[in-house]
């Protein structure tokens, strides 16, 4: 099944008619003629205040280094801040990608290190007590005691770790992530979050679904339901701009249609921007600076079929997946 772009736009219009109109008529981004966009060589992102971002980057890097230096100062070498390090590194690669002062190679290092810290953090939490997690930092060997805790991870956080693992190509780490899912340790805040998780996993080939058409139809019925409160409309808007955009891209890839892939990716990038600019607080959240779900789709298409993108966007840095 195909998800027509005009249908997605109709849902977008119901969620936020003003922003949907901007999406259709924005002269510098894309124009819709006969319900299809005219492809452009570049798509602008919403990141603007680079001086401010440089200050955030510098402060985050300083904090990251200080935390790790503190771990180095502990004689027993049995303590390391994987969780805080992971969150710092995610901020560093997202912001660093936009800064002229940060080389692409540094962004790649932050990106790959973020994935490593995420997996080490999960191992530290979930491996049985009495076990140790070996780790080396700056040539120093650490042995971190496992905590043996049953921790729940929010589905969107878990998906970010999944995306990092796929893009870095460390497929052996997928086993731990899928194990946590099967053990029921991945939680979602809403019914829409559960649908989003199932759709993403199915389209990446990580979870079989007997009928993806039925799953999508139930998802659309859920986000279109009547009587939603303002609070409930927020995840529905995420479903329209993020979930359906990703589904459309992955469907084109599975159908081995490179033209449709490029068209759907262009639309999905527009919708990513819509989501991360619909609220003033979202605009400065580094989580929206790089689209991990679309970066993962681009990696999937490139690895499986050699597809490259006609559109250039800082939301999906090609140097992170074309390696």
JSON list of N, CA and C in Angstrom, two decimals, residues 171-244:
[
{"chain": "A", "resi": 171, "resn": "UNK", "atom": "N", "xyz": [25.90, -4.11, 14.38]},
{"chain": "A", "resi": 171, "resn": "UNK", "atom": "CA", "xyz": [24.68, -4.92, 14.41]},
{"chain": "A", "resi": 171, "resn": "UNK", "atom": "C", "xyz": [24.66, -5.93, 15.55]},
{"chain": "A", "resi": 172, "resn": "UNK", "atom": "N", "xyz": [25.83, -6.29, 16.08]},
{"chain": "A", "resi": 172, "resn": "UNK", "atom": "CA", "xyz": [25.85, -7.24, 17.19]},
{"chain": "A", "resi": 172, "resn": "UNK", "atom": "C", "xyz": [25.17, -6.65, 18.43]},
{"chain": "A", "resi": 173, "resn": "UNK", "atom": "N", "xyz": [25.14, -5.32, 18.52]},
{"chain": "A", "resi": 173, "resn": "UNK", "atom": "CA", "xyz": [24.50, -4.68, 19.67]},
{"chain": "A", "resi": 173, "resn": "UNK", "atom": "C", "xyz": [22.98, -4.66, 19.57]},
{"chain": "A", "resi": 174, "resn": "UNK", "atom": "N", "xyz": [22.46, -5.00, 18.39]},
{"chain": "A", "resi": 174, "resn": "UNK", "atom": "CA", "xyz": [21.01, -5.08, 18.25]},
{"chain": "A", "resi": 174, "resn": "UNK", "atom": "C", "xyz": [20.42, -6.15, 19.15]},
{"chain": "A", "resi": 175, "resn": "UNK", "atom": "N", "xyz": [21.21, -7.20, 19.42]},
{"chain": "A", "resi": 175, "resn": "UNK", "atom": "CA", "xyz": [20.71, -8.31, 20.24]},
{"chain": "A", "resi": 175, "resn": "UNK", "atom": "C", "xyz": [20.28, -7.83, 21.63]},
{"chain": "A", "resi": 176, "resn": "UNK", "atom": "N", "xyz": [21.10, -6.96, 22.25]},
{"chain": "A", "resi": 176, "resn": "UNK", "atom": "CA", "xyz": [20.77, -6.45, 23.58]},
{"chain": "A", "resi": 176, "resn": "UNK", "atom": "C", "xyz": [19.50, -5.60, 23.53]},
{"chain": "A", "resi": 177, "resn": "UNK", "atom": "N", "xyz": [19.40, -4.74, 22.52]},
{"chain": "A", "resi": 177, "resn": "UNK", "atom": "CA", "xyz": [18.23, -3.88, 22.41]},
{"chain": "A", "resi": 177, "resn": "UNK", "atom": "C", "xyz": [16.95, -4.69, 22.20]},
{"chain": "A", "resi": 178, "resn": "UNK", "atom": "N", "xyz": [17.01, -5.67, 21.32]},
{"chain": "A", "resi": 178, "resn": "UNK", "atom": "CA", "xyz": [15.83, -6.51, 21.06]},
{"chain": "A", "resi": 178, "resn": "UNK", "atom": "C", "xyz": [15.49, -7.35, 22.28]},
{"chain": "A", "resi": 179, "resn": "UNK", "atom": "N", "xyz": [16.51, -7.80, 23.00]},
{"chain": "A", "resi": 179, "resn": "UNK", "atom": "CA", "xyz": [16.26, -8.57, 24.23]},
{"chain": "A", "resi": 179, "resn": "UNK", "atom": "C", "xyz": [15.49, -7.74, 25.25]},
{"chain": "A", "resi": 180, "resn": "UNK", "atom": "N", "xyz": [15.87, -6.48, 25.41]},
{"chain": "A", "resi": 180, "resn": "UNK", "atom": "CA", "xyz": [15.14, -5.60, 26.34]},
{"chain": "A", "resi": 180, "resn": "UNK", "atom": "C", "xyz": [13.70, -5.42, 25.90]},
{"chain": "A", "resi": 181, "resn": "UNK", "atom": "N", "xyz": [13.48, -5.34, 24.60]},
{"chain": "A", "resi": 181, "resn": "UNK", "atom": "CA", "xyz": [12.12, -5.21, 24.08]},
{"chain": "A", "resi": 181, "resn": "UNK", "atom": "C", "xyz": [11.30, -6.45, 24.40]},
{"chain": "A", "resi": 182, "resn": "UNK", "atom": "N", "xyz": [11.87, -7.61, 24.15]},
{"chain": "A", "resi": 182, "resn": "UNK", "atom": "CA", "xyz": [11.16, -8.87, 24.40]},
{"chain": "A", "resi": 182, "resn": "UNK", "atom": "C", "xyz": [10.92, -9.12, 25.89]},
{"chain": "A", "resi": 183, "resn": "UNK", "atom": "N", "xyz": [11.77, -8.55, 26.73]},
{"chain": "A", "resi": 183, "resn": "UNK", "atom": "CA", "xyz": [11.59, -8.69, 28.18]},
{"chain": "A", "resi": 183, "resn": "UNK", "atom": "C", "xyz": [10.61, -7.68, 28.75]},
{"chain": "A", "resi": 184, "resn": "UNK", "atom": "N", "xyz": [10.04, -6.87, 27.89]},
{"chain": "A", "resi": 184, "resn": "UNK", "atom": "CA", "xyz": [9.04, -5.90, 28.33]},
{"chain": "A", "resi": 184, "resn": "UNK", "atom": "C", "xyz": [9.61, -4.68, 29.02]},
{"chain": "A", "resi": 185, "resn": "UNK", "atom": "N", "xyz": [10.87, -4.35, 28.74]},
{"chain": "A", "resi": 185, "resn": "UNK", "atom": "CA", "xyz": [11.51, -3.21, 29.41]},
{"chain": "A", "resi": 185, "resn": "UNK", "atom": "C", "xyz": [11.48, -1.93, 28.58]},
{"chain": "A", "resi": 186, "resn": "UNK", "atom": "N", "xyz": [10.77, -1.97, 27.46]},
{"chain": "A", "resi": 186, "resn": "UNK", "atom": "CA", "xyz": [10.58, -0.77, 26.64]},
{"chain": "A", "resi": 186, "resn": "UNK", "atom": "C", "xyz": [9.16, -0.29, 26.85]},
{"chain": "A", "resi": 187, "resn": "UNK", "atom": "N", "xyz": [9.03, 0.93, 27.34]},
{"chain": "A", "resi": 187, "resn": "UNK", "atom": "CA", "xyz": [7.71, 1.46, 27.70]},
{"chain": "A", "resi": 187, "resn": "UNK", "atom": "C", "xyz": [7.34, 2.62, 26.77]},
{"chain": "A", "resi": 188, "resn": "UNK", "atom": "N", "xyz": [6.05, 2.87, 26.64]},
{"chain": "A", "resi": 188, "resn": "UNK", "atom": "CA", "xyz": [5.59, 4.00, 25.84]},
{"chain": "A", "resi": 188, "resn": "UNK", "atom": "C", "xyz": [4.59, 4.80, 26.65]},
{"chain": "A", "resi": 189, "resn": "UNK", "atom": "N", "xyz": [4.55, 6.10, 26.37]},
{"chain": "A", "resi": 189, "resn": "UNK", "atom": "CA", "xyz": [3.71, 7.00, 27.16]},
{"chain": "A", "resi": 189, "resn": "UNK", "atom": "C", "xyz": [2.26, 7.02, 26.69]},
{"chain": "A", "resi": 190, "resn": "UNK", "atom": "N", "xyz": [2.01, 6.56, 25.47]},
{"chain": "A", "resi": 190, "resn": "UNK", "atom": "CA", "xyz": [0.66, 6.63, 24.93]},
{"chain": "A", "resi": 190, "resn": "UNK", "atom": "C", "xyz": [0.45, 5.50, 23.94]},
{"chain": "A", "resi": 191, "resn": "UNK", "atom": "N", "xyz": [-0.79, 5.28, 23.58]},
{"chain": "A", "resi": 191, "resn": "UNK", "atom": "CA", "xyz": [-1.12, 4.26, 22.58]},
{"chain": "A", "resi": 191, "resn": "UNK", "atom": "C", "xyz": [-0.46, 4.59, 21.25]},
{"chain": "A", "resi": 192, "resn": "UNK", "atom": "N", "xyz": [-0.40, 5.87, 20.93]},
{"chain": "A", "resi": 192, "resn": "UNK", "atom": "CA", "xyz": [0.26, 6.29, 19.70]},
{"chain": "A", "resi": 192, "resn": "UNK", "atom": "C", "xyz": [1.73, 5.90, 19.72]},
{"chain": "A", "resi": 193, "resn": "UNK", "atom": "N", "xyz": [2.38, 5.98, 20.89]},
{"chain": "A", "resi": 193, "resn": "UNK", "atom": "CA", "xyz": [3.77, 5.58, 21.02]},
{"chain": "A", "resi": 193, "resn": "UNK", "atom": "C", "xyz": [3.97, 4.11, 20.72]},
{"chain": "A", "resi": 194, "resn": "UNK", "atom": "N", "xyz": [3.02, 3.29, 21.13]},
{"chain": "A", "resi": 194, "resn": "UNK", "atom": "CA", "xyz": [3.10, 1.85, 20.84]},
{"chain": "A", "resi": 194, "resn": "UNK", "atom": "C", "xyz": [2.98, 1.60, 19.34]},
{"chain": "A", "resi": 195, "resn": "UNK", "atom": "N", "xyz": [2.05, 2.28, 18.70]},
{"chain": "A", "resi": 195, "resn": "UNK", "atom": "CA", "xyz": [1.90, 2.15, 17.25]},
{"chain": "A", "resi": 195, "resn": "UNK", "atom": "C", "xyz": [3.18, 2.58, 16.54]},
{"chain": "A", "resi": 196, "resn": "UNK", "atom": "N", "xyz": [3.73, 3.71, 16.96]},
{"chain": "A", "resi": 196, "resn": "UNK", "atom": "CA", "xyz": [4.96, 4.22, 16.34]},
{"chain": "A", "resi": 196, "resn": "UNK", "atom": "C", "xyz": [6.08, 3.19, 16.43]},
{"chain": "A", "resi": 197, "resn": "UNK", "atom": "N", "xyz": [6.25, 2.61, 17.60]},
{"chain": "A", "resi": 197, "resn": "UNK", "atom": "CA", "xyz": [7.30, 1.61, 17.81]},
{"chain": "A", "resi": 197, "resn": "UNK", "atom": "C", "xyz": [7.09, 0.41, 16.89]},
{"chain": "A", "resi": 198, "resn": "UNK", "atom": "N", "xyz": [5.87, -0.10, 16.83]},
{"chain": "A", "resi": 198, "resn": "UNK", "atom": "CA", "xyz": [5.58, -1.28, 16.01]},
{"chain": "A", "resi": 198, "resn": "UNK", "atom": "C", "xyz": [5.79, -1.00, 14.53]},
{"chain": "A", "resi": 199, "resn": "UNK", "atom": "N", "xyz": [5.38, 0.17, 14.07]},
{"chain": "A", "resi": 199, "resn": "UNK", "atom": "CA", "xyz": [5.54, 0.51, 12.65]},
{"chain": "A", "resi": 199, "resn": "UNK", "atom": "C", "xyz": [7.02, 0.63, 12.29]},
{"chain": "A", "resi": 200, "resn": "UNK", "atom": "N", "xyz": [7.80, 1.31, 13.13]},
{"chain": "A", "resi": 200, "resn": "UNK", "atom": "CA", "xyz": [9.23, 1.47, 12.86]},
{"chain": "A", "resi": 200, "resn": "UNK", "atom": "C", "xyz": [9.92, 0.11, 12.82]},
{"chain": "A", "resi": 201, "resn": "UNK", "atom": "N", "xyz": [9.64, -0.74, 13.80]},
{"chain": "A", "resi": 201, "resn": "UNK", "atom": "CA", "xyz": [10.29, -2.05, 13.85]},
{"chain": "A", "resi": 201, "resn": "UNK", "atom": "C", "xyz": [9.91, -2.90, 12.64]},
{"chain": "A", "resi": 202, "resn": "UNK", "atom": "N", "xyz": [8.64, -2.85, 12.26]},
{"chain": "A", "resi": 202, "resn": "UNK", "atom": "CA", "xyz": [8.21, -3.63, 11.10]},
{"chain": "A", "resi": 202, "resn": "UNK", "atom": "C", "xyz": [8.92, -3.16, 9.83]},
{"chain": "A", "resi": 203, "resn": "UNK", "atom": "N", "xyz": [8.98, -1.85, 9.63]},
{"chain": "A", "resi": 203, "resn": "UNK", "atom": "CA", "xyz": [9.57, -1.33, 8.40]},
{"chain": "A", "resi": 203, "resn": "UNK", "atom": "C", "xyz": [11.07, -1.56, 8.33]},
{"chain": "A", "resi": 204, "resn": "UNK", "atom": "N", "xyz": [11.72, -1.70, 9.49]},
{"chain": "A", "resi": 204, "resn": "UNK", "atom": "CA", "xyz": [13.16, -2.01, 9.52]},
{"chain": "A", "resi": 204, "resn": "UNK", "atom": "C", "xyz": [13.43, -3.51, 9.49]},
{"chain": "A", "resi": 205, "resn": "UNK", "atom": "N", "xyz": [12.37, -4.31, 9.44]},
{"chain": "A", "resi": 205, "resn": "UNK", "atom": "CA", "xyz": [12.52, -5.76, 9.38]},
{"chain": "A", "resi": 205, "resn": "UNK", "atom": "C", "xyz": [12.91, -6.39, 10.69]},
{"chain": "A", "resi": 206, "resn": "UNK", "atom": "N", "xyz": [12.64, -5.71, 11.80]},
{"chain": "A", "resi": 206, "resn": "UNK", "atom": "CA", "xyz": [13.04, -6.22, 13.11]},
{"chain": "A", "resi": 206, "resn": "UNK", "atom": "C", "xyz": [11.88, -6.83, 13.89]},
{"chain": "A", "resi": 207, "resn": "UNK", "atom": "N", "xyz": [10.68, -6.70, 13.36]},
{"chain": "A", "resi": 207, "resn": "UNK", "atom": "CA", "xyz": [9.52, -7.30, 14.03]},
{"chain": "A", "resi": 207, "resn": "UNK", "atom": "C", "xyz": [8.47, -7.59, 12.97]},
{"chain": "A", "resi": 208, "resn": "UNK", "atom": "N", "xyz": [8.15, -8.85, 12.83]},
{"chain": "A", "resi": 208, "resn": "UNK", "atom": "CA", "xyz": [7.17, -9.24, 11.82]},
{"chain": "A", "resi": 208, "resn": "UNK", "atom": "C", "xyz": [5.78, -8.81, 12.24]},
{"chain": "A", "resi": 209, "resn": "UNK", "atom": "N", "xyz": [5.00, -8.40, 11.27]},
{"chain": "A", "resi": 209, "resn": "UNK", "atom": "CA", "xyz": [3.60, -8.08, 11.50]},
{"chain": "A", "resi": 209, "resn": "UNK", "atom": "C", "xyz": [2.78, -8.83, 10.48]},
{"chain": "A", "resi": 210, "resn": "UNK", "atom": "N", "xyz": [1.71, -9.46, 10.93]},
{"chain": "A", "resi": 210, "resn": "UNK", "atom": "CA", "xyz": [0.92, -10.27, 10.01]},
{"chain": "A", "resi": 210, "resn": "UNK", "atom": "C", "xyz": [0.27, -9.41, 8.94]},
{"chain": "A", "resi": 211, "resn": "UNK", "atom": "N", "xyz": [0.01, -8.15, 9.23]},
{"chain": "A", "resi": 211, "resn": "UNK", "atom": "CA", "xyz": [-0.68, -7.29, 8.27]},
{"chain": "A", "resi": 211, "resn": "UNK", "atom": "C", "xyz": [-0.32, -5.83, 8.54]},
{"chain": "A", "resi": 212, "resn": "UNK", "atom": "N", "xyz": [0.68, -5.32, 7.81]},
{"chain": "A", "resi": 212, "resn": "UNK", "atom": "CA", "xyz": [1.10, -3.94, 8.02]},
{"chain": "A", "resi": 212, "resn": "UNK", "atom": "C", "xyz": [0.00, -2.97, 7.61]},
{"chain": "A", "resi": 213, "resn": "UNK", "atom": "N", "xyz": [-0.81, -3.36, 6.60]},
{"chain": "A", "resi": 213, "resn": "UNK", "atom": "CA", "xyz": [-1.91, -2.50, 6.18]},
{"chain": "A", "resi": 213, "resn": "UNK", "atom": "C", "xyz": [-2.90, -2.29, 7.32]},
{"chain": "A", "resi": 214, "resn": "UNK", "atom": "N", "xyz": [-3.23, -3.36, 8.00]},
{"chain": "A", "resi": 214, "resn": "UNK", "atom": "CA", "xyz": [-4.15, -3.25, 9.14]},
{"chain": "A", "resi": 214, "resn": "UNK", "atom": "C", "xyz": [-3.54, -2.40, 10.25]},
{"chain": "A", "resi": 215, "resn": "UNK", "atom": "N", "xyz": [-2.24, -2.58, 10.50]},
{"chain": "A", "resi": 215, "resn": "UNK", "atom": "CA", "xyz": [-1.56, -1.80, 11.54]},
{"chain": "A", "resi": 215, "resn": "UNK", "atom": "C", "xyz": [-1.61, -0.31, 11.21]},
{"chain": "A", "resi": 216, "resn": "UNK", "atom": "N", "xyz": [-1.33, 0.04, 9.96]},
{"chain": "A", "resi": 216, "resn": "UNK", "atom": "CA", "xyz": [-1.36, 1.44, 9.55]},
{"chain": "A", "resi": 216, "resn": "UNK", "atom": "C", "xyz": [-2.78, 2.00, 9.64]},
{"chain": "A", "resi": 217, "resn": "UNK", "atom": "N", "xyz": [-3.75, 1.22, 9.21]},
{"chain": "A", "resi": 217, "resn": "UNK", "atom": "CA", "xyz": [-5.14, 1.68, 9.27]},
{"chain": "A", "resi": 217, "resn": "UNK", "atom": "C", "xyz": [-5.58, 1.94, 10.71]},
{"chain": "A", "resi": 218, "resn": "UNK", "atom": "N", "xyz": [-5.18, 1.05, 11.62]},
{"chain": "A", "resi": 218, "resn": "UNK", "atom": "CA", "xyz": [-5.53, 1.25, 13.03]},
{"chain": "A", "resi": 218, "resn": "UNK", "atom": "C", "xyz": [-4.82, 2.47, 13.61]},
{"chain": "A", "resi": 219, "resn": "UNK", "atom": "N", "xyz": [-3.58, 2.66, 13.18]},
{"chain": "A", "resi": 219, "resn": "UNK", "atom": "CA", "xyz": [-2.81, 3.83, 13.63]},
{"chain": "A", "resi": 219, "resn": "UNK", "atom": "C", "xyz": [-3.47, 5.12, 13.15]},
{"chain": "A", "resi": 220, "resn": "UNK", "atom": "N", "xyz": [-3.84, 5.17, 11.88]},
{"chain": "A", "resi": 220, "resn": "UNK", "atom": "CA", "xyz": [-4.47, 6.37, 11.33]},
{"chain": "A", "resi": 220, "resn": "UNK", "atom": "C", "xyz": [-5.80, 6.64, 12.01]},
{"chain": "A", "resi": 221, "resn": "UNK", "atom": "N", "xyz": [-6.58, 5.57, 12.25]},
{"chain": "A", "resi": 221, "resn": "UNK", "atom": "CA", "xyz": [-7.85, 5.74, 12.95]},
{"chain": "A", "resi": 221, "resn": "UNK", "atom": "C", "xyz": [-7.63, 6.31, 14.35]},
{"chain": "A", "resi": 222, "resn": "UNK", "atom": "N", "xyz": [-6.54, 5.88, 14.98]},
{"chain": "A", "resi": 222, "resn": "UNK", "atom": "CA", "xyz": [-6.24, 6.35, 16.33]},
{"chain": "A", "resi": 222, "resn": "UNK", "atom": "C", "xyz": [-5.89, 7.84, 16.33]},
{"chain": "A", "resi": 223, "resn": "UNK", "atom": "N", "xyz": [-5.06, 8.29, 15.41]},
{"chain": "A", "resi": 223, "resn": "UNK", "atom": "CA", "xyz": [-4.64, 9.69, 15.43]},
{"chain": "A", "resi": 223, "resn": "UNK", "atom": "C", "xyz": [-5.71, 10.61, 14.86]},
{"chain": "A", "resi": 224, "resn": "UNK", "atom": "N", "xyz": [-6.73, 10.03, 14.18]},
{"chain": "A", "resi": 224, "resn": "UNK", "atom": "CA", "xyz": [-7.84, 10.83, 13.65]},
{"chain": "A", "resi": 224, "resn": "UNK", "atom": "C", "xyz": [-9.06, 10.83, 14.57]},
{"chain": "A", "resi": 225, "resn": "UNK", "atom": "N", "xyz": [-8.99, 10.11, 15.68]},
{"chain": "A", "resi": 225, "resn": "UNK", "atom": "CA", "xyz": [-10.18, 9.94, 16.51]},
{"chain": "A", "resi": 225, "resn": "UNK", "atom": "C", "xyz": [-10.72, 11.28, 16.99]},
{"chain": "A", "resi": 226, "resn": "UNK", "atom": "N", "xyz": [-12.00, 11.32, 17.19]},
{"chain": "A", "resi": 226, "resn": "UNK", "atom": "CA", "xyz": [-12.68, 12.54, 17.61]},
{"chain": "A", "resi": 226, "resn": "UNK", "atom": "C", "xyz": [-12.47, 12.78, 19.11]},
{"chain": "A", "resi": 227, "resn": "UNK", "atom": "N", "xyz": [-12.65, 14.03, 19.50]},
{"chain": "A", "resi": 227, "resn": "UNK", "atom": "CA", "xyz": [-12.68, 14.37, 20.92]},
{"chain": "A", "resi": 227, "resn": "UNK", "atom": "C", "xyz": [-11.34, 14.37, 21.61]},
{"chain": "A", "resi": 228, "resn": "UNK", "atom": "N", "xyz": [-10.23, 14.53, 20.86]},
{"chain": "A", "resi": 228, "resn": "UNK", "atom": "CA", "xyz": [-8.92, 14.55, 21.49]},
{"chain": "A", "resi": 228, "resn": "UNK", "atom": "C", "xyz": [-8.72, 15.86, 22.25]},
{"chain": "A", "resi": 229, "resn": "UNK", "atom": "N", "xyz": [-8.10, 15.75, 23.42]},
{"chain": "A", "resi": 229, "resn": "UNK", "atom": "CA", "xyz": [-7.75, 16.93, 24.19]},
{"chain": "A", "resi": 229, "resn": "UNK", "atom": "C", "xyz": [-6.51, 17.57, 23.56]},
{"chain": "A", "resi": 230, "resn": "UNK", "atom": "N", "xyz": [-6.22, 18.84, 23.88]},
{"chain": "A", "resi": 230, "resn": "UNK", "atom": "CA", "xyz": [-4.99, 19.46, 23.36]},
{"chain": "A", "resi": 230, "resn": "UNK", "atom": "C", "xyz": [-3.74, 18.65, 23.67]},
{"chain": "A", "resi": 231, "resn": "UNK", "atom": "N", "xyz": [-3.69, 18.04, 24.85]},
{"chain": "A", "resi": 231, "resn": "UNK", "atom": "CA", "xyz": [-2.53, 17.21, 25.21]},
{"chain": "A", "resi": 231, "resn": "UNK", "atom": "C", "xyz": [-2.45, 15.97, 24.34]},
{"chain": "A", "resi": 232, "resn": "UNK", "atom": "N", "xyz": [-3.60, 15.37, 24.01]},
{"chain": "A", "resi": 232, "resn": "UNK", "atom": "CA", "xyz": [-3.62, 14.17, 23.17]},
{"chain": "A", "resi": 232, "resn": "UNK", "atom": "C", "xyz": [-3.28, 14.48, 21.72]},
{"chain": "A", "resi": 233, "resn": "UNK", "atom": "N", "xyz": [-3.55, 15.70, 21.30]},
{"chain": "A", "resi": 233, "resn": "UNK", "atom": "CA", "xyz": [-3.28, 16.05, 19.90]},
{"chain": "A", "resi": 233, "resn": "UNK", "atom": "C", "xyz": [-1.78, 16.15, 19.61]},
{"chain": "A", "resi": 234, "resn": "UNK", "atom": "N", "xyz": [-0.96, 16.35, 20.65]},
{"chain": "A", "resi": 234, "resn": "UNK", "atom": "CA", "xyz": [0.48, 16.46, 20.43]},
{"chain": "A", "resi": 234, "resn": "UNK", "atom": "C", "xyz": [1.07, 15.14, 19.91]},
{"chain": "A", "resi": 235, "resn": "UNK", "atom": "N", "xyz": [0.85, 13.99, 20.58]},
{"chain": "A", "resi": 235, "resn": "UNK", "atom": "CA", "xyz": [1.37, 12.74, 20.00]},
{"chain": "A", "resi": 235, "resn": "UNK", "atom": "C", "xyz": [0.74, 12.40, 18.66]},
{"chain": "A", "resi": 236, "resn": "UNK", "atom": "N", "xyz": [-0.51, 12.80, 18.44]},
{"chain": "A", "resi": 236, "resn": "UNK", "atom": "CA", "xyz": [-1.13, 12.56, 17.13]},
{"chain": "A", "resi": 236, "resn": "UNK", "atom": "C", "xyz": [-0.40, 13.34, 16.05]},
{"chain": "A", "resi": 237, "resn": "UNK", "atom": "N", "xyz": [-0.01, 14.57, 16.37]},
{"chain": "A", "resi": 237, "resn": "UNK", "atom": "CA", "xyz": [0.75, 15.38, 15.42]},
{"chain": "A", "resi": 237, "resn": "UNK", "atom": "C", "xyz": [2.11, 14.75, 15.13]},
{"chain": "A", "resi": 238, "resn": "UNK", "atom": "N", "xyz": [2.73, 14.17, 16.16]},
{"chain": "A", "resi": 238, "resn": "UNK", "atom": "CA", "xyz": [3.99, 13.43, 15.97]},
{"chain": "A", "resi": 238, "resn": "UNK", "atom": "C", "xyz": [3.75, 12.26, 15.01]},
{"chain": "A", "resi": 239, "resn": "UNK", "atom": "N", "xyz": [2.63, 11.58, 15.19]},
{"chain": "A", "resi": 239, "resn": "UNK", "atom": "CA", "xyz": [2.31, 10.46, 14.31]},
{"chain": "A", "resi": 239, "resn": "UNK", "atom": "C", "xyz": [2.19, 10.86, 12.86]},
{"chain": "A", "resi": 240, "resn": "UNK", "atom": "N", "xyz": [1.58, 12.03, 12.63]},
{"chain": "A", "resi": 240, "resn": "UNK", "atom": "CA", "xyz": [1.40, 12.51, 11.26]},
{"chain": "A", "resi": 240, "resn": "UNK", "atom": "C", "xyz": [2.73, 12.94, 10.65]},
{"chain": "A", "resi": 241, "resn": "UNK", "atom": "N", "xyz": [3.50, 13.72, 11.38]},
{"chain": "A", "resi": 241, "resn": "UNK", "atom": "CA", "xyz": [4.72, 14.31, 10.82]},
{"chain": "A", "resi": 241, "resn": "UNK", "atom": "C", "xyz": [5.92, 13.37, 10.83]},
{"chain": "A", "resi": 242, "resn": "UNK", "atom": "N", "xyz": [5.99, 12.49, 11.81]},
{"chain": "A", "resi": 242, "resn": "UNK", "atom": "CA", "xyz": [7.17, 11.63, 11.95]},
{"chain": "A", "resi": 242, "resn": "UNK", "atom": "C", "xyz": [6.88, 10.19, 11.53]},
{"chain": "A", "resi": 243, "resn": "UNK", "atom": "N", "xyz": [5.89, 9.56, 12.15]},
{"chain": "A", "resi": 243, "resn": "UNK", "atom": "CA", "xyz": [5.62, 8.15, 11.88]},
{"chain": "A", "resi": 243, "resn": "UNK", "atom": "C", "xyz": [5.25, 7.91, 10.42]},
{"chain": "A", "resi": 244, "resn": "UNK", "atom": "N", "xyz": [4.27, 8.66, 9.92]},
{"chain": "A", "resi": 244, "resn": "UNK", "atom": "CA", "xyz": [3.83, 8.45, 8.54]},
{"chain": "A", "resi": 244, "resn": "UNK", "atom": "C", "xyz": [4.89, 8.86, 7.54]}
]
